[in-house]
Structure formats: structure tokens, C-alpha cells
PDB file of C-alpha atoms in Angstrom:
ATOM      1  CA  UNK G   1     -78.348-183.954  11.885  1.00 58.00           C
ATOM      2  CA  UNK G   2     -81.215-186.136  10.655  1.00 64.00           C
ATOM      3  CA  UNK G   3     -83.233-185.346  13.772  1.00 65.00           C
ATOM      4  CA  UNK G   4     -82.711-181.609  13.193  1.00 67.00           C
ATOM      5  CA  UNK G   5     -83.767-181.871   9.549  1.00 71.00           C
ATOM      6  CA  UNK G   6     -86.840-183.893  10.519  1.00 69.00           C
ATOM      7  CA  UNK G   7     -87.911-181.204  12.989  1.00 68.00           C
ATOM      8  CA  UNK G   8     -87.674-178.569  10.259  1.00 72.00           C
ATOM      9  CA  UNK G   9     -90.594-180.238   8.484  1.00 75.00           C
ATOM     10  CA  UNK G  10     -94.143-179.214   9.361  1.00 79.00           C
ATOM     11  CA  UNK G  11     -96.242-181.674  11.422  1.00 76.00           C
ATOM     12  CA  UNK G  12     -98.241-182.554   8.290  1.00 80.00           C
ATOM     13  CA  UNK G  13     -95.049-183.170   6.295  1.00 84.00           C
ATOM     14  CA  UNK G  14     -93.670-185.444   9.033  1.00 78.00           C
ATOM     15  CA  UNK G  15     -96.800-187.599   8.984  1.00 79.00           C
ATOM     16  CA  UNK G  16     -96.659-187.841   5.188  1.00 86.00           C
ATOM     17  CA  UNK G  17     -92.953-188.686   5.208  1.00 83.00           C
ATOM     18  CA  UNK G  18     -93.513-191.584   7.608  1.00 78.00           C
ATOM     19  CA  UNK G  19     -96.223-193.028   5.364  1.00 87.00           C
ATOM     20  CA  UNK G  20     -93.962-192.833   2.311  1.00 88.00           C
ATOM     21  CA  UNK G  21     -90.881-194.286   4.034  1.00 82.00           C
ATOM     22  CA  UNK G  22     -92.734-197.224   5.611  1.00 80.00           C
ATOM     23  CA  UNK G  23     -95.098-197.963   2.710  1.00 87.00           C
ATOM     24  CA  UNK G  24     -93.000-200.896   1.354  1.00 87.00           C
ATOM     25  CA  UNK G  25     -92.785-202.473   4.817  1.00 84.00           C
ATOM     26  CA  UNK G  26     -96.488-202.020   5.508  1.00 81.00           C
ATOM     27  CA  UNK G  27     -97.424-203.755   2.265  1.00 83.00           C
ATOM     28  CA  UNK G  28     -96.056-207.085   3.481  1.00 84.00           C
ATOM     29  CA  UNK G  29     -95.778-206.827   7.276  1.00 80.00           C
ATOM     30  CA  UNK G  30     -98.093-208.929   9.433  1.00 82.00           C
ATOM     31  CA  UNK G  31     -99.459-207.063  12.425  1.00 86.00           C
ATOM     32  CA  UNK G  32    -101.838-207.311  15.373  1.00 86.00           C
ATOM     33  CA  UNK G  33    -105.497-206.838  14.385  1.00 84.00           C
ATOM     34  CA  UNK G  34    -105.660-203.531  16.283  1.00 89.00           C
ATOM     35  CA  UNK G  35    -102.197-202.325  15.253  1.00 89.00           C
ATOM     36  CA  UNK G  36    -101.961-199.496  12.696  1.00 89.00           C
ATOM     37  CA  UNK G  37     -99.537-199.564   9.741  1.00 86.00           C
ATOM     38  CA  UNK G  38     -96.037-198.542  10.778  1.00 84.00           C
ATOM     39  CA  UNK G  39     -96.259-195.464   8.584  1.00 87.00           C
ATOM     40  CA  UNK G  40     -99.179-194.188  10.662  1.00 86.00           C
ATOM     41  CA  UNK G  41     -97.363-194.481  14.010  1.00 86.00           C
ATOM     42  CA  UNK G  42     -96.066-191.034  15.012  1.00 80.00           C
ATOM     43  CA  UNK G  43     -95.555-191.746  18.723  1.00 78.00           C
ATOM     44  CA  UNK G  44     -91.932-192.884  18.698  1.00 74.00           C
ATOM     45  CA  UNK G  45     -89.718-195.801  17.631  1.00 74.00           C
ATOM     46  CA  UNK G  46     -89.632-199.358  18.931  1.00 82.00           C
ATOM     47  CA  UNK G  47     -91.981-202.307  18.730  1.00 90.00           C
ATOM     48  CA  UNK G  48     -95.515-200.890  18.924  1.00 90.00           C
ATOM     49  CA  UNK G  49     -97.127-203.942  20.531  1.00 93.00           C
ATOM     50  CA  UNK G  50     -94.246-204.831  22.878  1.00 95.00           C
ATOM     51  CA  UNK G  51     -93.940-201.277  24.237  1.00 95.00           C
ATOM     52  CA  UNK G  52     -97.666-201.246  24.949  1.00 96.00           C
ATOM     53  CA  UNK G  53     -97.383-204.554  26.817  1.00 97.00           C
ATOM     54  CA  UNK G  54     -94.351-203.352  28.785  1.00 96.00           C
ATOM     55  CA  UNK G  55     -96.112-200.226  30.004  1.00 97.00           C
ATOM     56  CA  UNK G  56     -99.267-202.164  30.764  1.00 98.00           C
ATOM     57  CA  UNK G  57     -97.208-204.255  33.177  1.00 98.00           C
ATOM     58  CA  UNK G  58     -96.115-201.010  34.855  1.00 98.00           C
ATOM     59  CA  UNK G  59     -99.715-199.815  34.990  1.00 98.00           C
ATOM     60  CA  UNK G  60    -100.739-203.013  36.756  1.00 98.00           C
ATOM     61  CA  UNK G  61     -97.799-202.956  39.145  1.00 97.00           C
ATOM     62  CA  UNK G  62     -97.847-199.269  40.099  1.00 98.00           C
ATOM     63  CA  UNK G  63    -101.308-197.995  39.095  1.00 97.00           C
ATOM     64  CA  UNK G  64    -103.508-200.343  41.133  1.00 96.00           C
ATOM     65  CA  UNK G  65    -105.770-200.851  38.105  1.00 98.00           C
ATOM     66  CA  UNK G  66    -108.692-203.287  38.176  1.00 98.00           C
ATOM     67  CA  UNK G  67    -110.991-204.626  35.409  1.00 98.00           C
ATOM     68  CA  UNK G  68    -113.568-202.088  36.603  1.00 98.00           C
ATOM     69  CA  UNK G  69    -111.161-199.124  36.617  1.00 98.00           C
ATOM     70  CA  UNK G  70    -111.963-195.805  34.949  1.00 98.00           C
ATOM     71  CA  UNK G  71    -108.799-195.102  32.938  1.00 98.00           C
ATOM     72  CA  UNK G  72    -107.642-191.836  31.359  1.00 98.00           C
ATOM     73  CA  UNK G  73    -104.978-191.819  28.638  1.00 98.00           C
ATOM     74  CA  UNK G  74    -103.689-188.261  28.199  1.00 98.00           C
ATOM     75  CA  UNK G  75    -102.059-188.037  24.794  1.00 97.00           C
ATOM     76  CA  UNK G  76    -103.522-191.325  23.582  1.00 97.00           C
ATOM     77  CA  UNK G  77    -101.655-191.183  20.291  1.00 95.00           C
ATOM     78  CA  UNK G  78    -102.611-193.950  17.922  1.00 95.00           C
ATOM     79  CA  UNK G  79    -103.619-196.562  20.497  1.00 96.00           C
ATOM     80  CA  UNK G  80    -100.327-198.121  21.530  1.00 96.00           C
ATOM     81  CA  UNK G  81    -101.223-198.068  25.226  1.00 97.00           C
ATOM     82  CA  UNK G  82    -104.913-198.766  24.702  1.00 98.00           C
ATOM     83  CA  UNK G  83    -104.579-202.198  23.084  1.00 97.00           C
ATOM     84  CA  UNK G  84    -103.511-204.161  26.209  1.00 97.00           C
ATOM     85  CA  UNK G  85    -106.484-202.723  28.109  1.00 98.00           C
ATOM     86  CA  UNK G  86    -108.934-204.258  25.629  1.00 97.00           C
ATOM     87  CA  UNK G  87    -108.250-207.694  27.159  1.00 96.00           C
ATOM     88  CA  UNK G  88    -108.298-206.361  30.722  1.00 98.00           C
ATOM     89  CA  UNK G  89    -111.175-203.964  31.317  1.00 98.00           C
ATOM     90  CA  UNK G  90    -114.658-205.431  31.680  1.00 98.00           C
ATOM     91  CA  UNK G  91    -117.967-203.764  30.799  1.00 95.00           C
ATOM     92  CA  UNK G  92    -117.949-201.843  34.091  1.00 97.00           C
ATOM     93  CA  UNK G  93    -114.515-200.420  33.314  1.00 98.00           C
ATOM     94  CA  UNK G  94    -113.856-197.588  30.880  1.00 98.00           C
ATOM     95  CA  UNK G  95    -111.000-196.159  28.867  1.00 98.00           C
ATOM     96  CA  UNK G  96    -110.967-192.561  27.677  1.00 98.00           C
ATOM     97  CA  UNK G  97    -108.190-190.919  25.741  1.00 98.00           C
ATOM     98  CA  UNK G  98    -107.548-187.600  24.038  1.00 98.00           C
ATOM     99  CA  UNK G  99    -104.890-186.404  21.630  1.00 96.00           C
ATOM    100  CA  UNK G 100    -103.949-183.369  19.549  1.00 94.00           C
ATOM    101  CA  UNK G 101    -103.428-185.423  16.361  1.00 93.00           C
ATOM    102  CA  UNK G 102    -106.653-186.240  14.522  1.00 93.00           C
ATOM    103  CA  UNK G 103    -105.056-189.139  12.628  1.00 92.00           C
ATOM    104  CA  UNK G 104    -104.510-191.088  15.842  1.00 95.00           C
ATOM    105  CA  UNK G 105    -107.957-190.371  17.263  1.00 97.00           C
ATOM    106  CA  UNK G 106    -109.640-191.349  13.984  1.00 97.00           C
ATOM    107  CA  UNK G 107    -107.698-194.611  13.812  1.00 95.00           C
ATOM    108  CA  UNK G 108    -108.515-195.546  17.413  1.00 97.00           C
ATOM    109  CA  UNK G 109    -112.187-194.711  16.991  1.00 98.00           C
ATOM    110  CA  UNK G 110    -112.504-196.774  13.821  1.00 97.00           C
ATOM    111  CA  UNK G 111    -110.520-199.809  14.953  1.00 97.00           C
ATOM    112  CA  UNK G 112    -110.839-199.897  18.760  1.00 97.00           C
ATOM    113  CA  UNK G 113    -114.074-198.125  19.726  1.00 98.00           C
ATOM    114  CA  UNK G 114    -115.959-200.013  17.025  1.00 97.00           C
ATOM    115  CA  UNK G 115    -115.106-203.274  18.836  1.00 97.00           C
ATOM    116  CA  UNK G 116    -114.975-201.941  22.421  1.00 98.00           C
ATOM    117  CA  UNK G 117    -117.657-199.254  23.011  1.00 97.00           C
ATOM    118  CA  UNK G 118    -116.308-198.458  26.494  1.00 98.00           C
ATOM    119  CA  UNK G 119    -113.134-197.116  24.803  1.00 98.00           C
ATOM    120  CA  UNK G 120    -113.686-193.498  23.745  1.00 98.00           C
ATOM    121  CA  UNK G 121    -111.131-191.258  22.006  1.00 98.00           C
ATOM    122  CA  UNK G 122    -111.441-187.480  21.631  1.00 98.00           C
ATOM    123  CA  UNK G 123    -109.599-185.091  19.352  1.00 97.00           C
ATOM    124  CA  UNK G 124    -108.374-182.012  21.231  1.00 96.00           C
ATOM    125  CA  UNK G 125    -106.779-179.705  18.608  1.00 92.00           C
ATOM    126  CA  UNK G 126    -104.254-177.865  20.777  1.00 93.00           C
ATOM    127  CA  UNK G 127    -101.161-176.086  19.499  1.00 88.00           C
ATOM    128  CA  UNK G 128     -97.892-178.022  19.675  1.00 87.00           C
ATOM    129  CA  UNK G 129     -94.636-177.353  17.805  1.00 78.00           C
ATOM    130  CA  UNK G 130     -94.166-181.032  17.073  1.00 76.00           C
ATOM    131  CA  UNK G 131     -97.699-182.194  16.313  1.00 79.00           C
ATOM    132  CA  UNK G 132    -100.128-179.388  15.508  1.00 75.00           C
ATOM    133  CA  UNK G 133     -99.636-175.812  14.275  1.00 80.00           C
ATOM    134  CA  UNK G 134    -103.142-175.323  12.877  1.00 80.00           C
ATOM    135  CA  UNK G 135    -104.599-173.620  15.960  1.00 87.00           C
ATOM    136  CA  UNK G 136    -103.893-170.938  18.548  1.00 87.00           C
ATOM    137  CA  UNK G 137    -105.509-172.929  21.382  1.00 93.00           C
ATOM    138  CA  UNK G 138    -102.889-173.737  24.028  1.00 94.00           C
ATOM    139  CA  UNK G 139    -102.638-176.605  26.484  1.00 95.00           C
ATOM    140  CA  UNK G 140    -102.271-174.207  29.419  1.00 96.00           C
ATOM    141  CA  UNK G 141    -105.828-172.985  28.796  1.00 97.00           C
ATOM    142  CA  UNK G 142    -107.416-176.372  28.120  1.00 97.00           C
ATOM    143  CA  UNK G 143    -109.947-177.844  30.534  1.00 97.00           C
ATOM    144  CA  UNK G 144    -110.139-181.633  30.378  1.00 98.00           C
ATOM    145  CA  UNK G 145    -113.650-182.600  29.171  1.00 97.00           C
ATOM    146  CA  UNK G 146    -114.355-184.767  32.237  1.00 98.00           C
ATOM    147  CA  UNK G 147    -116.030-184.365  35.607  1.00 98.00           C
ATOM    148  CA  UNK G 148    -114.177-184.021  38.909  1.00 98.00           C
ATOM    149  CA  UNK G 149    -112.954-187.291  40.468  1.00 98.00           C
ATOM    150  CA  UNK G 150    -114.109-189.321  37.475  1.00 98.00           C
ATOM    151  CA  UNK G 151    -111.017-191.539  37.007  1.00 98.00           C
ATOM    152  CA  UNK G 152    -109.203-194.220  38.992  1.00 98.00           C
ATOM    153  CA  UNK G 153    -105.983-194.091  36.992  1.00 98.00           C
ATOM    154  CA  UNK G 154    -104.410-191.586  34.594  1.00 98.00           C
ATOM    155  CA  UNK G 155    -101.243-191.846  32.579  1.00 98.00           C
ATOM    156  CA  UNK G 156     -99.131-189.896  30.108  1.00 98.00           C
ATOM    157  CA  UNK G 157     -96.424-191.591  28.031  1.00 97.00           C
ATOM    158  CA  UNK G 158     -94.141-189.242  26.108  1.00 95.00           C
ATOM    159  CA  UNK G 159     -96.468-186.275  26.617  1.00 97.00           C
ATOM    160  CA  UNK G 160     -94.774-184.075  29.211  1.00 98.00           C
ATOM    161  CA  UNK G 161     -91.580-184.577  27.183  1.00 97.00           C
ATOM    162  CA  UNK G 162     -93.246-182.447  24.476  1.00 95.00           C
ATOM    163  CA  UNK G 163     -94.788-179.694  26.595  1.00 96.00           C
ATOM    164  CA  UNK G 164     -93.590-176.369  27.951  1.00 96.00           C
ATOM    165  CA  UNK G 165     -93.624-175.683  31.710  1.00 97.00           C
ATOM    166  CA  UNK G 166     -96.836-173.620  31.867  1.00 97.00           C
ATOM    167  CA  UNK G 167     -98.682-176.347  29.973  1.00 97.00           C
ATOM    168  CA  UNK G 168     -97.306-179.101  32.218  1.00 98.00           C
ATOM    169  CA  UNK G 169     -98.289-177.281  35.405  1.00 98.00           C
ATOM    170  CA  UNK G 170    -101.807-176.691  34.123  1.00 98.00           C
ATOM    171  CA  UNK G 171    -102.163-180.355  33.130  1.00 98.00           C
ATOM    172  CA  UNK G 172    -101.022-181.460  36.573  1.00 98.00           C
ATOM    173  CA  UNK G 173    -103.811-179.391  38.073  1.00 98.00           C
ATOM    174  CA  UNK G 174    -106.346-180.881  35.676  1.00 98.00           C
ATOM    175  CA  UNK G 175    -105.120-184.424  36.377  1.00 98.00           C
ATOM    176  CA  UNK G 176    -105.529-183.830  40.097  1.00 98.00           C
ATOM    177  CA  UNK G 177    -109.054-182.524  39.485  1.00 98.00           C
ATOM    178  CA  UNK G 178    -110.274-185.501  37.413  1.00 98.00           C
ATOM    179  CA  UNK G 179    -108.587-188.209  39.514  1.00 98.00           C
ATOM    180  CA  UNK G 180    -110.471-189.688  42.425  1.00 98.00           C
ATOM    181  CA  UNK G 181    -108.891-189.371  45.887  1.00 97.00           C
ATOM    182  CA  UNK G 182    -105.694-191.380  46.480  1.00 97.00           C
ATOM    183  CA  UNK G 183    -105.640-192.595  42.868  1.00 98.00           C
ATOM    184  CA  UNK G 184    -102.531-192.861  40.718  1.00 98.00           C
ATOM    185  CA  UNK G 185    -101.044-190.963  37.790  1.00 98.00           C
ATOM    186  CA  UNK G 186     -98.063-192.466  35.956  1.00 98.00           C
ATOM    187  CA  UNK G 187     -96.128-190.123  33.670  1.00 98.00           C
ATOM    188  CA  UNK G 188     -92.889-190.173  31.713  1.00 98.00           C
ATOM    189  CA  UNK G 189     -90.426-187.291  31.645  1.00 98.00           C
ATOM    190  CA  UNK G 190     -86.901-186.294  30.789  1.00 98.00           C
ATOM    191  CA  UNK G 191     -85.584-185.365  34.257  1.00 97.00           C
ATOM    192  CA  UNK G 192     -82.383-183.373  34.674  1.00 97.00           C
ATOM    193  CA  UNK G 193     -80.457-184.331  37.797  1.00 95.00           C
ATOM    194  CA  UNK G 194     -76.749-184.546  38.516  1.00 94.00           C
ATOM    195  CA  UNK G 195     -76.408-187.978  36.907  1.00 93.00           C
ATOM    196  CA  UNK G 196     -78.392-187.332  33.733  1.00 95.00           C
ATOM    197  CA  UNK G 197     -76.646-183.996  33.188  1.00 94.00           C
ATOM    198  CA  UNK G 198     -73.297-185.733  33.495  1.00 91.00           C
ATOM    199  CA  UNK G 199     -74.176-188.534  31.080  1.00 91.00           C
ATOM    200  CA  UNK G 200     -76.150-186.664  28.427  1.00 90.00           C
ATOM    201  CA  UNK G 201     -73.145-184.813  27.016  1.00 82.00           C
ATOM    202  CA  UNK G 202     -72.219-188.058  25.243  1.00 81.00           C
ATOM    203  CA  UNK G 203     -75.827-189.032  24.438  1.00 83.00           C
ATOM    204  CA  UNK G 204     -77.908-188.212  21.371  1.00 85.00           C
ATOM    205  CA  UNK G 205     -80.421-186.746  23.848  1.00 91.00           C
ATOM    206  CA  UNK G 206     -78.403-183.694  24.822  1.00 91.00           C
ATOM    207  CA  UNK G 207     -80.514-180.806  26.126  1.00 95.00           C
ATOM    208  CA  UNK G 208     -78.151-177.938  25.339  1.00 92.00           C
ATOM    209  CA  UNK G 209     -80.647-175.064  25.492  1.00 94.00           C
ATOM    210  CA  UNK G 210     -80.686-174.465  29.255  1.00 94.00           C
ATOM    211  CA  UNK G 211     -83.526-172.457  30.796  1.00 95.00           C
ATOM    212  CA  UNK G 212     -82.636-173.259  34.446  1.00 93.00           C
ATOM    213  CA  UNK G 213     -85.862-175.014  35.445  1.00 97.00           C
ATOM    214  CA  UNK G 214     -86.130-176.785  32.084  1.00 98.00           C
ATOM    215  CA  UNK G 215     -84.060-177.356  28.946  1.00 97.00           C
ATOM    216  CA  UNK G 216     -84.618-177.921  25.226  1.00 96.00           C
ATOM    217  CA  UNK G 217     -82.856-179.865  22.501  1.00 91.00           C
ATOM    218  CA  UNK G 218     -83.996-177.575  19.695  1.00 87.00           C
ATOM    219  CA  UNK G 219     -84.667-173.844  20.036  1.00 88.00           C
ATOM    220  CA  UNK G 220     -86.729-173.653  16.834  1.00 85.00           C
ATOM    221  CA  UNK G 221     -89.003-176.632  17.594  1.00 84.00           C
ATOM    222  CA  UNK G 222     -89.157-176.196  21.349  1.00 91.00           C
ATOM    223  CA  UNK G 223     -91.676-178.940  22.093  1.00 91.00           C
ATOM    224  CA  UNK G 224     -89.760-181.564  20.122  1.00 89.00           C
ATOM    225  CA  UNK G 225     -88.031-182.555  23.375  1.00 94.00           C
ATOM    226  CA  UNK G 226     -88.333-180.856  26.775  1.00 97.00           C
ATOM    227  CA  UNK G 227     -86.484-181.826  29.973  1.00 98.00           C
ATOM    228  CA  UNK G 228     -87.196-180.577  33.502  1.00 98.00           C
ATOM    229  CA  UNK G 229     -84.931-179.886  36.443  1.00 98.00           C
ATOM    230  CA  UNK G 230     -85.635-182.533  39.079  1.00 98.00           C
ATOM    231  CA  UNK G 231     -85.869-180.236  42.107  1.00 98.00           C
ATOM    232  CA  UNK G 232     -88.149-177.837  40.257  1.00 98.00           C
ATOM    233  CA  UNK G 233     -90.617-180.346  38.848  1.00 98.00           C
ATOM    234  CA  UNK G 234     -90.757-182.419  42.045  1.00 98.00           C
ATOM    235  CA  UNK G 235     -91.725-179.259  43.938  1.00 98.00           C
ATOM    236  CA  UNK G 236     -94.507-178.689  41.415  1.00 98.00           C
ATOM    237  CA  UNK G 237     -95.882-182.202  41.954  1.00 98.00           C
ATOM    238  CA  UNK G 238     -96.249-181.458  45.650  1.00 98.00           C
ATOM    239  CA  UNK G 239     -97.712-178.005  45.008  1.00 98.00           C
ATOM    240  CA  UNK G 240    -100.338-179.521  42.712  1.00 98.00           C
ATOM    241  CA  UNK G 241    -101.511-181.962  45.374  1.00 98.00           C
ATOM    242  CA  UNK G 242     -99.560-185.123  44.594  1.00 98.00           C
ATOM    243  CA  UNK G 243     -97.365-187.459  46.597  1.00 98.00           C
ATOM    244  CA  UNK G 244     -94.360-188.850  44.702  1.00 98.00           C
ATOM    245  CA  UNK G 245     -94.646-192.621  45.084  1.00 98.00           C
ATOM    246  CA  UNK G 246     -91.908-193.827  42.718  1.00 97.00           C
ATOM    247  CA  UNK G 247     -89.218-192.345  40.495  1.00 96.00           C
ATOM    248  CA  UNK G 248     -87.458-194.570  37.952  1.00 96.00           C
ATOM    249  CA  UNK G 249     -84.762-192.805  35.903  1.00 95.00           C
ATOM    250  CA  UNK G 250     -84.690-193.711  32.224  1.00 95.00           C
ATOM    251  CA  UNK G 251     -81.982-194.784  29.812  1.00 94.00           C
ATOM    252  CA  UNK G 252     -82.171-191.690  27.580  1.00 94.00           C
ATOM    253  CA  UNK G 253     -79.092-189.996  29.054  1.00 94.00           C
ATOM    254  CA  UNK G 254     -76.979-193.150  29.106  1.00 92.00           C
ATOM    255  CA  UNK G 255     -77.580-194.228  32.710  1.00 89.00           C
ATOM    256  CA  UNK G 256     -78.274-197.913  33.383  1.00 82.00           C
ATOM    257  CA  UNK G 257     -79.070-198.271  37.100  1.00 81.00           C
ATOM    258  CA  UNK G 258     -82.669-198.687  38.317  1.00 79.00           C
ATOM    259  CA  UNK G 259     -84.116-198.004  34.848  1.00 88.00           C
ATOM    260  CA  UNK G 260     -87.438-199.344  33.567  1.00 91.00           C
ATOM    261  CA  UNK G 261     -87.737-197.548  30.251  1.00 95.00           C
ATOM    262  CA  UNK G 262     -86.084-195.119  27.870  1.00 94.00           C
ATOM    263  CA  UNK G 263     -87.783-192.130  29.475  1.00 96.00           C
ATOM    264  CA  UNK G 264     -87.962-191.441  33.200  1.00 97.00           C
ATOM    265  CA  UNK G 265     -91.079-192.804  34.891  1.00 98.00           C
ATOM    266  CA  UNK G 266     -92.736-191.008  37.802  1.00 98.00           C
ATOM    267  CA  UNK G 267     -95.651-192.407  39.796  1.00 98.00           C
ATOM    268  CA  UNK G 268     -97.822-189.863  41.596  1.00 98.00           C
ATOM    269  CA  UNK G 269    -100.708-190.327  44.038  1.00 98.00           C
ATOM    270  CA  UNK G 270    -103.396-187.732  44.514  1.00 98.00           C
ATOM    271  CA  UNK G 271    -103.543-186.590  48.134  1.00 95.00           C
TER     272      UNK G 271
END
């Protein structure tokens, strides 16, 4: 019920509500020097710093990243994944991120880029039911502002979980274009297979609006949460020029075996 009411608010109202609710905590809470106030964090619950560290371990283990790597953060949010890279990348390495929410890009530019010039964040004002309704520009028509084969590693955390199929397929093509040959993309999803479909009926993450190849939790705010049929989306990975290297189901549906995170994690290699 609370989730449904929250989604009825406009993106601007949601951001304001978070600031109001967390204002008392932010007045007294100690935080990492690069960490934003809790009221500014719109990229999901959990410990901001610890989640960033956890995923950084996955990036190192599965992404073959080096201090000189050229890294692309698609949906860079408000810097949660960027912070661990500040102690890892050297001057030859680079970190570029883009996001549809100006608040996150502005924060990262002011607090991260000012200290680490090889970290660059770009605002890409695309339409999204959850984050931005102030434009008609759609993700399916967006060309990443980077040259071909200009990155060694790309990742998306909780991005494809908020995008419709046409947008996801277009992004996969763009990721393949900007990645160098045989480089890695790590992405999180909500994947619908036999096990997750069985478990999710008793989970708070129940995708009841079935569209065969994908499913939604909320018909009115479609991009609030989007899940994809496993067979369908895996076929699209192959069609877009990727090899599926690893698939780690998440905990979101209630499953517990072979999980690394709340969302499903998929590791892709460009052919």
C-alpha cells in the first residue's frame, strides 16, 4: 500500500518527500566525505557505502577492471557505485557516468569530479515514469555521447529494472557499440523464470501485470519496477552481440540459492 501511494507522487514530490523524512537523521548522522545526505539518495534502500563496496567487489571479480580501465556507469545515480573507484583508478583510468536525474549528477560533479577530474558525470534528461516526466525524449532514441569501443567495462545497477523493453534493447545495442572488443558489461535485472515466478506470489515484489515477455508491478507507473522473461531477454543478449558469462539470481522473489544481491546479476561479454 505504501509503495503504491509513493508511486502516485510525481518524481519531484518523491525527491522532496525523502528530504523531509530524512532531514532529522541527516542533521546528526556522520557519513563518508563523498556520501550525500540520506534524504538526497533516490537510488534505493540499504547502506549507501556498503552496497557500493559490495558491487565494487563484483566489478573486480567479474569485470576484469584495472586501475587504467575506462569505466562507464549507466544510470550513475548519486554516486553510490562511483565512490569505491576513486581509490582504485589511477590517472590513466577514467570513470564516466550519466543519469536522468539532475540532482544526482549535480551532487557527483560538485563532490566527486571536483576532487577527481577523471570522473565525469553527465545529465541526460530522458523520460522515465519513476524519475523524470519533464521531457518527451525517450531512452529508445538516445545515443550514448561516447565514441565506439571507448570503454573497458560498463555496468548498470537498478537501471534495466526501471526501463521498458524497447528502451532496454536499444541500450544493449549502445553498450555493445561503446564497449571495446571482449570487454564486460555487468547489469542487474528482475528475471522471471520458473523459480522466481513460483516464489514471488508470496513476496512484496510480485509482478502481477503480465505482458508475456515482461511484467510490471504497477500499471500506472510502469517503469517503477519491470521484470523480464528469462528466455526472451537472454535471446536478446545474444542478438545484440553478447555472450552470457554469468547469471546470479537475486533474492527479490524469495529465492536463496546462488544469490549475490537483491536483484539478479548478469555478466555479459561483447563478442
